[in-house]
Short mmCIF file of C-alpha atoms in Angstrom, two decimals:
data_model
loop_
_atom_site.label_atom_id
_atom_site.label_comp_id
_atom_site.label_asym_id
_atom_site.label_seq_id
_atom_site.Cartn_x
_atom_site.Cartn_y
_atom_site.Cartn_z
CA UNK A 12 181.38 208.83 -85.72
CA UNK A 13 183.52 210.52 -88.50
CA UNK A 14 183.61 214.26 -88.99
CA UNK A 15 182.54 215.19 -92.70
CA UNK A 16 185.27 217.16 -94.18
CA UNK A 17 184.34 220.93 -95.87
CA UNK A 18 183.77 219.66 -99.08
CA UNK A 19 182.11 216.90 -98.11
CA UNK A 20 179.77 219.10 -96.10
CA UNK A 21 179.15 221.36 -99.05
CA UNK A 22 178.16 218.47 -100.95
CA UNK A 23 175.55 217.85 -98.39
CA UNK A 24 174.39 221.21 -98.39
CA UNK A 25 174.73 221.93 -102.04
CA UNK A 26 172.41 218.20 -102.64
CA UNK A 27 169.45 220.06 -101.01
CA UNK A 28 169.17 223.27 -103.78
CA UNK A 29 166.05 222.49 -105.43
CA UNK A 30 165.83 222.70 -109.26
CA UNK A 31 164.85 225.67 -109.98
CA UNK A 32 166.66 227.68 -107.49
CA UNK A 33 170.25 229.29 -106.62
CA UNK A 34 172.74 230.03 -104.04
CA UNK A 35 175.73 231.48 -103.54
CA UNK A 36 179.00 230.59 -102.35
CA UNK A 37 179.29 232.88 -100.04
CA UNK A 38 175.14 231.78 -98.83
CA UNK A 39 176.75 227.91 -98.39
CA UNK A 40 179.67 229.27 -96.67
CA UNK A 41 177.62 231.19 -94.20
CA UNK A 42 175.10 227.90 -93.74
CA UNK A 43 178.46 226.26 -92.91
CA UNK A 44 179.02 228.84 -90.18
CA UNK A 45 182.30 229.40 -91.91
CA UNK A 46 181.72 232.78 -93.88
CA UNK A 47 185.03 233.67 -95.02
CA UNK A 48 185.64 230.31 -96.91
CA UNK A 49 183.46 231.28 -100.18
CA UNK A 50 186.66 230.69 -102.20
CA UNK A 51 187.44 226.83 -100.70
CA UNK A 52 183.52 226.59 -101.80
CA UNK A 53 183.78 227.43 -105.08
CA UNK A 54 187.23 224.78 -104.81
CA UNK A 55 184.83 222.24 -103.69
CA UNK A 56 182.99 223.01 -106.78
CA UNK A 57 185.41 222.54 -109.15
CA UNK A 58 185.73 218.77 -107.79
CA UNK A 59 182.31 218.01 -107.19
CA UNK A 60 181.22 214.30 -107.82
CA UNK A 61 179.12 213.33 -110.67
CA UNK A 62 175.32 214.05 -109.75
CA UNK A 63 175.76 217.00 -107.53
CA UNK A 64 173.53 220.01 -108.79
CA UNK A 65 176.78 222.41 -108.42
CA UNK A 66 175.40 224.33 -111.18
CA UNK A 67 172.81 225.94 -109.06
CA UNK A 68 175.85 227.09 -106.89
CA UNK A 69 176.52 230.76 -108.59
CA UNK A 70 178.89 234.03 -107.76
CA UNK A 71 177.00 236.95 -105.36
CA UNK A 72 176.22 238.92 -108.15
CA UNK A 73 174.46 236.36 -109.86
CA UNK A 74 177.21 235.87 -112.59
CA UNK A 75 177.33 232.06 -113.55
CA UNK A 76 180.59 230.33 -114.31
CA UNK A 77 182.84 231.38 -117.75
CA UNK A 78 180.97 229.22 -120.83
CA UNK A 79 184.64 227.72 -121.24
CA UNK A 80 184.09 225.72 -117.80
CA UNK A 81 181.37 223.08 -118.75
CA UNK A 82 179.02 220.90 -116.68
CA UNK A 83 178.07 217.39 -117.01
CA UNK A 84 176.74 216.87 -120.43
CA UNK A 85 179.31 219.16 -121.67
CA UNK A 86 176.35 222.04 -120.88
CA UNK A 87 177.49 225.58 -119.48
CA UNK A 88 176.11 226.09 -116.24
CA UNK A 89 173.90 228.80 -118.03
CA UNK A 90 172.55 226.52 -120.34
CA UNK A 91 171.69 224.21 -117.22
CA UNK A 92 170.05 227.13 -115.10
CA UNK A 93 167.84 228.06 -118.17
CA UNK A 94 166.26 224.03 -119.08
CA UNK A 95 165.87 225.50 -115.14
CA UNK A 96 164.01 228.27 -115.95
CA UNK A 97 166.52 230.28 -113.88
CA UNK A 98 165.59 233.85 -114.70
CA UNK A 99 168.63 236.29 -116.09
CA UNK A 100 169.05 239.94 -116.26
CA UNK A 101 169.78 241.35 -120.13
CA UNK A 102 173.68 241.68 -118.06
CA UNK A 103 173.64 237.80 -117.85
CA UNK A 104 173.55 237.51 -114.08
CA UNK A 105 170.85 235.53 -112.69
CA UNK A 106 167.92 237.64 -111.31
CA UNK A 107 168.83 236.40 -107.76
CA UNK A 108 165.76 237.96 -105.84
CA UNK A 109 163.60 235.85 -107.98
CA UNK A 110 165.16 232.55 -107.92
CA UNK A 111 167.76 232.46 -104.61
CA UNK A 112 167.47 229.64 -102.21
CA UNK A 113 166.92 229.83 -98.66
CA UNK A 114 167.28 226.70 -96.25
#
């Protein structure tokens, strides 16, 4: 039996975020046991394969990526968390008690 890489293990996790909902690096890095690799998370990210909900995968404070980094579509990730119905704050962070995953 092979051994799933990180990334490929993020993948796995990330697959399971329902629509609707968040988490955080950091929360998939934990779920990992591997808590201090929230940065090779948000790597994975970056290279994610075509299908993969990364969008729902957002910074601890709630802050979604920079509108210059698009999504499939060519979408932001906040315009993909709003068709959602991810809830914001007026500060643009997500309102993360309302809307955070848990496995």
């Amino acid at each position: 039996m092979t051994k799933l890489s990180f990334f490929e293990q993020v993948y796995e996790l990330v697959e399971e975020i329902p629509k609707g909902r968040v988490a955080t690096y950091g929360q998939i890095a934990r779920l990992l046991e591997q808590p201090h690799n929230a940065r090779v998370v948000g790597w994975a990210m970056r290279q994610a394969p075509a299908g993969l909900p990364s969008h729902r995968v957002v910074k601890r404070s709630g802050e979604p990526a920079p509108d210059r980094i698009l999504f499939r579509g060519g979408y932001t990730q906040r315009e993909l968390l709003v068709a959602e119905l991810i809830p914001f704050h007026s500060n643009g962070c997500i309102n993360l008690s309302a809307c955070m995953w848990e496995r």
